[in-house]
Amino acid sequence: MLSPKEAVSKWVDAFNKHDVEAIVSLYHEDAVNHQVANSPVIGIEAIREMFTSEFATAEMTAIVENIFEDGEWSILEWKDPLGLRGCGFSM
């Protein structure tokens, strides 16, 4: 089983390759993906559709600034090549 930090590192690698199947393999069947500007995306099929659609419409890259781990939680601080910054949490 992957540690939370290892799972986030694998997620970033898959995201930067736009590998939707590798991304969704890291989610639980009932996962919820919260994006600040959108309503929560619930369930692995909806998450698959979201990433497929997003990668089809935009060139996206996550540049890791920090990955923290605390028990079952991991926290990703990222930026993109244009300077947009954000963070993500996973459990």
Short mmCIF file of N, CA and C in Angstrom, two decimals:
data_model
loop_
_atom_site.label_atom_id
_atom_site.label_comp_id
_atom_site.label_asym_id
_atom_site.label_seq_id
_atom_site.Cartn_x
_atom_site.Cartn_y
_atom_site.Cartn_z
N MET A 1 0.85 -1.19 0.00
CA MET A 1 0.00 0.00 0.00
C MET A 1 0.89 1.25 0.00
N LEU A 2 0.51 2.21 -0.80
CA LEU A 2 1.27 3.45 -0.90
C LEU A 2 1.03 4.34 0.31
N SER A 3 2.06 5.06 0.72
CA SER A 3 1.87 6.09 1.73
C SER A 3 1.11 7.25 1.07
N PRO A 4 0.48 8.12 1.86
CA PRO A 4 -0.21 9.26 1.26
C PRO A 4 0.71 10.11 0.37
N LYS A 5 1.94 10.32 0.81
CA LYS A 5 2.89 11.12 0.02
C LYS A 5 3.24 10.42 -1.29
N GLU A 6 3.43 9.11 -1.25
CA GLU A 6 3.71 8.34 -2.47
C GLU A 6 2.54 8.40 -3.45
N ALA A 7 1.32 8.32 -2.92
CA ALA A 7 0.12 8.38 -3.76
C ALA A 7 0.03 9.73 -4.47
N VAL A 8 0.31 10.81 -3.76
CA VAL A 8 0.26 12.14 -4.37
C VAL A 8 1.36 12.28 -5.43
N SER A 9 2.53 11.76 -5.16
CA SER A 9 3.61 11.80 -6.16
C SER A 9 3.21 11.06 -7.43
N LYS A 10 2.60 9.89 -7.28
CA LYS A 10 2.11 9.14 -8.44
C LYS A 10 1.02 9.91 -9.17
N TRP A 11 0.14 10.57 -8.42
CA TRP A 11 -0.92 11.36 -9.02
C TRP A 11 -0.33 12.49 -9.87
N VAL A 12 0.65 13.20 -9.33
CA VAL A 12 1.28 14.30 -10.08
C VAL A 12 1.93 13.76 -11.37
N ASP A 13 2.63 12.65 -11.27
CA ASP A 13 3.25 12.06 -12.47
C ASP A 13 2.19 11.73 -13.52
N ALA A 14 1.10 11.10 -13.10
CA ALA A 14 0.02 10.74 -14.04
C ALA A 14 -0.65 12.00 -14.60
N PHE A 15 -0.87 12.99 -13.76
CA PHE A 15 -1.49 14.25 -14.19
C PHE A 15 -0.64 14.91 -15.26
N ASN A 16 0.65 14.98 -15.03
CA ASN A 16 1.54 15.64 -15.99
C ASN A 16 1.68 14.86 -17.30
N LYS A 17 1.35 13.58 -17.29
CA LYS A 17 1.32 12.78 -18.51
C LYS A 17 -0.07 12.76 -19.14
N HIS A 18 -1.03 13.39 -18.46
CA HIS A 18 -2.44 13.39 -18.87
C HIS A 18 -2.97 11.97 -19.00
N ASP A 19 -2.53 11.11 -18.08
CA ASP A 19 -2.91 9.69 -18.06
C ASP A 19 -4.11 9.50 -17.12
N VAL A 20 -5.29 9.65 -17.70
CA VAL A 20 -6.52 9.61 -16.91
C VAL A 20 -6.67 8.29 -16.17
N GLU A 21 -6.37 7.18 -16.81
CA GLU A 21 -6.54 5.87 -16.15
C GLU A 21 -5.60 5.73 -14.96
N ALA A 22 -4.37 6.22 -15.08
CA ALA A 22 -3.45 6.17 -13.94
C ALA A 22 -3.93 7.07 -12.81
N ILE A 23 -4.49 8.22 -13.17
CA ILE A 23 -5.03 9.13 -12.15
C ILE A 23 -6.17 8.46 -11.40
N VAL A 24 -7.17 7.97 -12.12
CA VAL A 24 -8.33 7.41 -11.43
C VAL A 24 -8.01 6.13 -10.68
N SER A 25 -6.93 5.45 -11.04
CA SER A 25 -6.54 4.25 -10.29
C SER A 25 -6.14 4.59 -8.85
N LEU A 26 -5.87 5.86 -8.59
CA LEU A 26 -5.47 6.29 -7.26
C LEU A 26 -6.65 6.74 -6.40
N TYR A 27 -7.84 6.75 -6.98
CA TYR A 27 -9.06 7.17 -6.26
C TYR A 27 -9.86 5.96 -5.80
N HIS A 28 -10.53 6.10 -4.69
CA HIS A 28 -11.50 5.11 -4.21
C HIS A 28 -12.75 5.22 -5.08
N GLU A 29 -13.48 4.16 -5.23
CA GLU A 29 -14.69 4.12 -6.06
C GLU A 29 -15.67 5.24 -5.71
N ASP A 30 -15.77 5.60 -4.43
CA ASP A 30 -16.72 6.62 -3.98
C ASP A 30 -16.05 7.96 -3.69
N ALA A 31 -14.88 8.20 -4.24
CA ALA A 31 -14.13 9.42 -3.96
C ALA A 31 -14.91 10.66 -4.36
N VAL A 32 -14.57 11.76 -3.70
CA VAL A 32 -15.14 13.07 -4.03
C VAL A 32 -13.98 14.00 -4.35
N ASN A 33 -14.04 14.63 -5.52
CA ASN A 33 -13.02 15.58 -5.93
C ASN A 33 -13.64 16.98 -5.85
N HIS A 34 -13.07 17.82 -4.98
CA HIS A 34 -13.56 19.19 -4.81
C HIS A 34 -12.62 20.13 -5.55
N GLN A 35 -13.18 20.93 -6.42
CA GLN A 35 -12.44 22.00 -7.10
C GLN A 35 -13.05 23.31 -6.64
N VAL A 36 -12.22 24.31 -6.40
CA VAL A 36 -12.70 25.58 -5.85
C VAL A 36 -13.79 26.19 -6.73
N ALA A 37 -13.61 26.18 -8.03
CA ALA A 37 -14.54 26.88 -8.93
C ALA A 37 -15.72 26.02 -9.40
N ASN A 38 -15.74 24.75 -9.02
CA ASN A 38 -16.77 23.83 -9.51
C ASN A 38 -17.46 23.10 -8.36
N SER A 39 -18.58 22.50 -8.66
CA SER A 39 -19.26 21.64 -7.69
C SER A 39 -18.44 20.38 -7.48
N PRO A 40 -18.58 19.71 -6.33
CA PRO A 40 -17.85 18.46 -6.11
C PRO A 40 -18.18 17.42 -7.18
N VAL A 41 -17.16 16.66 -7.56
CA VAL A 41 -17.31 15.57 -8.53
C VAL A 41 -17.29 14.28 -7.71
N ILE A 42 -18.38 13.51 -7.80
CA ILE A 42 -18.56 12.36 -6.90
C ILE A 42 -18.49 11.06 -7.68
N GLY A 43 -17.62 10.17 -7.24
CA GLY A 43 -17.48 8.84 -7.83
C GLY A 43 -16.42 8.78 -8.90
N ILE A 44 -15.82 7.62 -9.03
CA ILE A 44 -14.67 7.44 -9.91
C ILE A 44 -15.03 7.68 -11.38
N GLU A 45 -16.23 7.30 -11.81
CA GLU A 45 -16.61 7.51 -13.21
C GLU A 45 -16.74 9.01 -13.52
N ALA A 46 -17.31 9.76 -12.60
CA ALA A 46 -17.43 11.21 -12.79
C ALA A 46 -16.06 11.87 -12.76
N ILE A 47 -15.16 11.38 -11.91
CA ILE A 47 -13.80 11.91 -11.85
C ILE A 47 -13.07 11.60 -13.16
N ARG A 48 -13.25 10.40 -13.70
CA ARG A 48 -12.66 10.03 -14.99
C ARG A 48 -13.15 10.99 -16.09
N GLU A 49 -14.45 11.22 -16.12
CA GLU A 49 -15.02 12.13 -17.12
C GLU A 49 -14.48 13.54 -16.97
N MET A 50 -14.33 14.01 -15.73
CA MET A 50 -13.82 15.35 -15.49
C MET A 50 -12.41 15.51 -16.05
N PHE A 51 -11.50 14.58 -15.70
CA PHE A 51 -10.13 14.69 -16.19
C PHE A 51 -10.05 14.52 -17.70
N THR A 52 -10.83 13.61 -18.26
CA THR A 52 -10.83 13.43 -19.71
C THR A 52 -11.23 14.73 -20.40
N SER A 53 -12.27 15.36 -19.90
CA SER A 53 -12.74 16.62 -20.47
C SER A 53 -11.71 17.74 -20.29
N GLU A 54 -11.16 17.85 -19.10
CA GLU A 54 -10.19 18.92 -18.83
C GLU A 54 -8.93 18.78 -19.68
N PHE A 55 -8.42 17.57 -19.82
CA PHE A 55 -7.21 17.38 -20.63
C PHE A 55 -7.49 17.61 -22.11
N ALA A 56 -8.73 17.41 -22.54
CA ALA A 56 -9.09 17.65 -23.94
C ALA A 56 -9.19 19.13 -24.26
N THR A 57 -9.40 19.96 -23.24
CA THR A 57 -9.61 21.38 -23.49
C THR A 57 -8.47 22.29 -23.04
N ALA A 58 -7.53 21.77 -22.25
CA ALA A 58 -6.46 22.64 -21.74
C ALA A 58 -5.17 21.85 -21.55
N GLU A 59 -4.07 22.54 -21.75
CA GLU A 59 -2.75 21.96 -21.46
C GLU A 59 -2.46 22.28 -19.99
N MET A 60 -2.40 21.24 -19.17
CA MET A 60 -2.22 21.45 -17.73
C MET A 60 -0.97 20.72 -17.24
N THR A 61 -0.24 21.39 -16.37
CA THR A 61 0.95 20.83 -15.76
C THR A 61 0.97 21.24 -14.29
N ALA A 62 1.29 20.31 -13.42
CA ALA A 62 1.45 20.60 -11.99
C ALA A 62 2.93 20.54 -11.64
N ILE A 63 3.46 21.64 -11.17
CA ILE A 63 4.84 21.70 -10.71
C ILE A 63 4.80 21.65 -9.18
N VAL A 64 5.37 20.62 -8.61
CA VAL A 64 5.32 20.42 -7.16
C VAL A 64 6.20 21.44 -6.46
N GLU A 65 5.63 22.11 -5.48
CA GLU A 65 6.40 22.98 -4.60
C GLU A 65 6.68 22.27 -3.28
N ASN A 66 5.68 21.58 -2.75
CA ASN A 66 5.83 20.81 -1.51
C ASN A 66 4.81 19.69 -1.48
N ILE A 67 5.21 18.59 -0.88
CA ILE A 67 4.26 17.54 -0.53
C ILE A 67 4.50 17.23 0.94
N PHE A 68 3.46 17.38 1.73
CA PHE A 68 3.52 17.10 3.16
C PHE A 68 2.69 15.87 3.47
N GLU A 69 3.05 15.17 4.52
CA GLU A 69 2.30 14.00 4.96
C GLU A 69 2.09 14.09 6.46
N ASP A 70 0.85 13.83 6.88
CA ASP A 70 0.52 13.83 8.30
C ASP A 70 -0.47 12.70 8.53
N GLY A 71 0.01 11.57 9.03
CA GLY A 71 -0.86 10.42 9.23
C GLY A 71 -1.41 9.92 7.91
N GLU A 72 -2.75 9.89 7.79
CA GLU A 72 -3.40 9.43 6.57
C GLU A 72 -3.55 10.54 5.53
N TRP A 73 -3.17 11.76 5.87
CA TRP A 73 -3.36 12.91 4.99
C TRP A 73 -2.10 13.28 4.25
N SER A 74 -2.27 13.77 3.04
CA SER A 74 -1.16 14.39 2.31
C SER A 74 -1.65 15.73 1.77
N ILE A 75 -0.72 16.64 1.63
CA ILE A 75 -1.02 17.98 1.17
C ILE A 75 -0.03 18.31 0.05
N LEU A 76 -0.57 18.74 -1.08
CA LEU A 76 0.24 19.10 -2.24
C LEU A 76 0.13 20.60 -2.46
N GLU A 77 1.27 21.28 -2.47
CA GLU A 77 1.32 22.68 -2.91
C GLU A 77 1.92 22.65 -4.31
N TRP A 78 1.25 23.32 -5.26
CA TRP A 78 1.68 23.26 -6.64
C TRP A 78 1.58 24.62 -7.30
N LYS A 79 2.20 24.71 -8.46
CA LYS A 79 2.03 25.86 -9.34
C LYS A 79 2.04 25.32 -10.76
N ASP A 80 1.63 26.16 -11.70
CA ASP A 80 1.70 25.75 -13.10
C ASP A 80 2.69 26.68 -13.82
N PRO A 81 3.03 26.37 -15.06
CA PRO A 81 4.02 27.20 -15.77
C PRO A 81 3.63 28.67 -15.93
N LEU A 82 2.35 28.99 -15.81
CA LEU A 82 1.92 30.38 -15.93
C LEU A 82 1.90 31.12 -14.60
N GLY A 83 2.21 30.41 -13.52
CA GLY A 83 2.27 31.04 -12.21
C GLY A 83 1.04 30.83 -11.34
N LEU A 84 -0.01 30.18 -11.86
CA LEU A 84 -1.17 29.85 -11.04
C LEU A 84 -0.71 28.93 -9.91
N ARG A 85 -1.21 29.16 -8.72
CA ARG A 85 -0.79 28.35 -7.57
C ARG A 85 -2.01 27.74 -6.92
N GLY A 86 -1.80 26.61 -6.24
CA GLY A 86 -2.89 25.97 -5.54
C GLY A 86 -2.40 24.93 -4.57
N CYS A 87 -3.35 24.28 -3.93
CA CYS A 87 -3.00 23.18 -3.03
C CYS A 87 -4.11 22.14 -3.09
N GLY A 88 -3.76 20.94 -2.74
CA GLY A 88 -4.71 19.85 -2.71
C GLY A 88 -4.47 18.99 -1.49
N PHE A 89 -5.53 18.38 -1.03
CA PHE A 89 -5.47 17.51 0.15
C PHE A 89 -6.01 16.15 -0.24
N SER A 90 -5.42 15.09 0.29
CA SER A 90 -5.96 13.76 0.03
C SER A 90 -5.84 12.93 1.30
N MET A 91 -6.69 11.94 1.36
CA MET A 91 -6.71 11.03 2.49
C MET A 91 -6.84 9.62 1.97
#
